[in-house]
XYZ file of N, CA and C in Angstrom:
252
model
N 0.865 -1.475 0.276
C -0.255 -0.254 0.257
C 0.851 1.394 -0.257
N 1.105 1.719 1.051
C 1.903 2.999 1.599
C 3.176 3.187 0.729
N 3.567 1.946 1.031
C 5.435 1.716 0.158
C 5.115 1.594 -0.930
N 4.056 1.038 -1.212
C 4.819 0.617 -2.804
C 3.973 2.552 -3.941
N 3.477 3.172 -3.054
C 2.710 4.342 -3.851
C 3.905 5.194 -3.460
N 4.777 5.495 -2.459
C 5.875 6.050 -2.471
C 7.143 5.877 -3.437
N 6.655 4.639 -3.498
C 8.056 3.818 -4.178
C 7.292 4.466 -5.466
N 6.340 4.485 -6.215
C 5.828 5.015 -7.206
C 5.976 6.552 -7.640
N 6.032 7.476 -6.525
C 6.126 9.060 -7.068
C 7.750 8.835 -6.832
N 8.187 8.196 -6.053
C 9.800 8.431 -6.502
C 10.453 8.442 -7.407
N 9.696 7.088 -8.373
C 10.441 6.620 -9.719
C 9.761 7.692 -10.591
N 8.360 8.409 -10.750
C 8.197 9.297 -11.557
C 8.527 10.965 -11.328
N 9.223 10.435 -10.030
C 9.855 12.185 -9.643
C 11.037 11.821 -10.599
N 11.617 10.791 -10.710
C 12.758 10.483 -11.183
C 12.820 10.865 -12.500
N 11.875 10.321 -13.154
C 12.011 10.601 -14.533
C 11.760 11.747 -14.925
N 11.215 12.530 -14.191
C 10.790 14.250 -14.465
C 12.102 14.781 -13.998
N 12.984 14.207 -13.323
C 14.402 14.956 -12.927
C 14.986 15.013 -14.115
N 14.943 13.557 -14.591
C 15.588 13.208 -15.927
C 15.262 13.557 -16.883
N 13.997 14.119 -17.719
C 13.322 14.809 -18.254
C 13.980 16.232 -18.231
N 13.691 16.592 -17.639
C 14.248 18.247 -17.199
C 15.902 18.653 -17.132
N 16.339 17.147 -17.061
C 18.077 17.054 -16.767
C 17.773 17.473 -18.710
N 17.832 16.352 -19.025
C 17.997 16.506 -21.001
C 17.388 17.950 -21.489
N 16.103 18.702 -20.993
C 15.606 19.299 -21.792
C 16.679 20.912 -21.801
N 17.049 20.789 -20.669
C 18.496 21.809 -19.364
C 19.711 21.576 -20.347
N 20.233 20.567 -20.716
C 21.323 20.545 -21.563
C 21.386 20.700 -23.078
N 20.277 20.421 -23.565
C 19.585 20.608 -24.870
C 19.787 22.073 -25.056
N 19.107 22.923 -23.847
C 19.052 24.321 -24.663
C 20.058 24.755 -24.229
N 21.070 24.656 -23.182
C 22.843 24.974 -22.820
C 23.438 24.818 -23.926
N 23.082 23.514 -25.198
C 23.987 23.238 -26.487
C 23.216 23.843 -27.182
N 22.564 24.184 -27.340
C 22.084 24.744 -28.714
C 22.116 26.314 -28.070
N 22.339 27.004 -26.887
C 22.938 28.291 -26.846
C 24.466 28.461 -26.832
N 25.081 27.975 -27.116
C 26.599 27.930 -26.550
C 27.581 28.597 -27.141
N 26.543 28.597 -28.524
C 27.152 29.494 -29.846
C 27.094 31.112 -29.711
N 25.752 31.669 -29.121
C 25.533 32.916 -28.981
C 25.890 33.673 -27.681
N 26.545 32.331 -26.747
C 27.158 32.806 -25.182
C 29.015 33.451 -25.402
N 28.854 32.479 -26.508
C 30.480 32.840 -26.148
C 31.430 33.411 -27.302
N 32.255 33.963 -27.097
C 33.040 34.963 -28.439
C 33.721 34.397 -29.536
N 33.863 34.100 -30.725
C 35.069 33.499 -31.606
C 34.072 33.259 -33.115
N 34.849 32.686 -33.705
C 34.111 32.141 -35.240
C 32.995 32.052 -35.053
N 32.682 30.513 -34.038
C 31.445 29.729 -33.883
C 30.303 30.884 -33.451
N 30.269 31.706 -32.816
C 29.427 32.784 -32.112
C 28.487 33.550 -33.026
N 26.937 32.598 -33.630
C 26.404 32.630 -34.401
C 24.904 33.104 -33.681
N 24.372 33.283 -34.156
C 22.657 33.741 -33.810
C 21.881 32.325 -33.878
N 20.817 32.629 -33.394
C 19.644 31.076 -34.054
C 18.784 31.221 -35.135
N 19.150 32.229 -35.470
C 18.502 32.115 -37.162
C 19.488 31.633 -38.049
N 21.072 32.100 -38.072
C 21.923 31.312 -38.452
C 22.209 29.681 -38.306
N 21.837 29.967 -36.957
C 21.582 28.030 -36.930
C 20.692 27.059 -37.567
N 19.862 27.495 -37.251
C 18.558 27.218 -38.122
C 18.918 27.192 -39.501
N 19.335 28.347 -40.182
C 19.449 28.105 -41.264
C 20.227 27.060 -41.783
N 21.498 26.782 -41.327
C 22.635 25.613 -41.571
C 22.082 24.635 -40.797
N 21.538 24.166 -40.491
C 21.139 23.032 -39.984
C 19.541 22.370 -40.578
N 18.624 23.072 -40.885
C 17.482 22.538 -41.535
C 17.928 22.066 -42.636
N 18.039 20.458 -43.467
C 18.238 20.508 -44.500
C 17.654 20.501 -45.804
N 16.172 20.767 -45.846
C 15.396 21.176 -46.748
C 14.016 22.428 -46.692
N 14.721 23.490 -47.781
C 13.839 24.558 -47.272
C 12.202 24.986 -46.853
N 11.355 23.275 -47.050
C 10.168 23.571 -46.775
C 10.141 23.137 -45.307
N 11.101 22.436 -44.883
C 11.745 21.981 -43.252
C 11.429 23.852 -42.873
N 10.558 23.722 -42.166
C 10.656 25.688 -41.207
C 10.993 25.378 -39.459
N 11.335 24.129 -39.117
C 11.474 23.946 -37.572
C 12.872 22.831 -37.675
N 13.747 23.705 -36.804
C 15.088 22.787 -36.126
C 14.761 22.223 -35.625
N 15.004 20.745 -35.341
C 14.435 19.296 -34.598
C 16.072 19.186 -33.684
N 16.301 19.784 -32.855
C 17.773 19.303 -31.704
C 17.450 18.123 -31.365
N 18.981 17.694 -30.837
C 18.534 15.535 -30.451
C 19.886 16.276 -29.645
N 19.645 14.465 -28.642
C 20.982 14.678 -28.050
C 21.015 12.949 -28.309
N 22.301 12.547 -27.899
C 22.286 10.633 -28.282
C 23.812 10.880 -26.928
N 24.005 10.042 -26.884
C 22.999 8.801 -26.552
C 22.534 9.072 -24.722
N 20.767 8.868 -25.381
C 19.931 9.342 -23.978
C 20.055 8.389 -23.279
N 20.667 9.143 -21.717
C 20.835 7.866 -20.388
C 20.741 8.253 -19.206
N 20.047 7.771 -18.240
C 19.779 8.551 -17.034
C 20.497 8.863 -16.545
N 20.546 9.519 -15.330
C 21.920 9.927 -14.245
C 21.410 8.421 -13.866
N 20.899 7.509 -13.104
C 21.263 6.344 -13.002
C 21.882 5.650 -13.801
N 21.490 5.156 -14.778
C 22.298 4.927 -15.548
C 23.515 4.919 -15.525
N 24.479 6.655 -16.068
C 25.254 7.071 -16.232
C 25.891 6.541 -14.789
N 25.385 6.100 -13.570
C 26.471 6.364 -12.108
C 26.567 5.009 -12.388
N 25.608 4.137 -12.814
C 25.595 2.731 -12.483
C 26.718 2.231 -13.359
N 26.826 2.914 -14.787
C 28.389 2.752 -15.296
C 29.740 3.006 -14.987
N 29.301 4.352 -14.782
C 30.736 4.935 -13.608
C 31.084 3.505 -12.753
N 30.201 3.208 -11.794
C 30.555 2.149 -10.886
C 31.012 0.965 -11.366
N 30.478 0.757 -12.448
C 31.007 -0.591 -13.246
C 33.159 -0.529 -14.181
N 32.900 0.947 -14.509
C 34.223 1.036 -14.764
C 35.236 1.280 -13.772
N 34.467 1.264 -12.826
C 35.845 1.857 -11.570
C 36.009 0.429 -10.828
N 35.226 -0.776 -10.683
C 35.293 -2.135 -10.512
C 36.080 -2.736 -11.451
N 36.007 -2.085 -13.160
C 37.170 -2.817 -13.937
C 38.536 -2.663 -13.821
N 38.492 -0.871 -13.348
C 39.953 -1.070 -13.262
C 40.504 -2.045 -11.822
């Protein structure tokens, strides 16, 4: 009963935390070129022009890969430490 509900809430919270992390990383990566000086400093319009492959496509579709949760990353780090 009560314990199962708490566990389910914790898993849902963790899933939302992971989605928020992905969204934050995506925005950070997408706007990186606007925040720093140099040759790669461009605005979002220029990025869109360069990354949209066909003129009829009007939306920039950003993506990140590989998608892993924080828990998966921690488990992978622990496995690497154990192998060393």
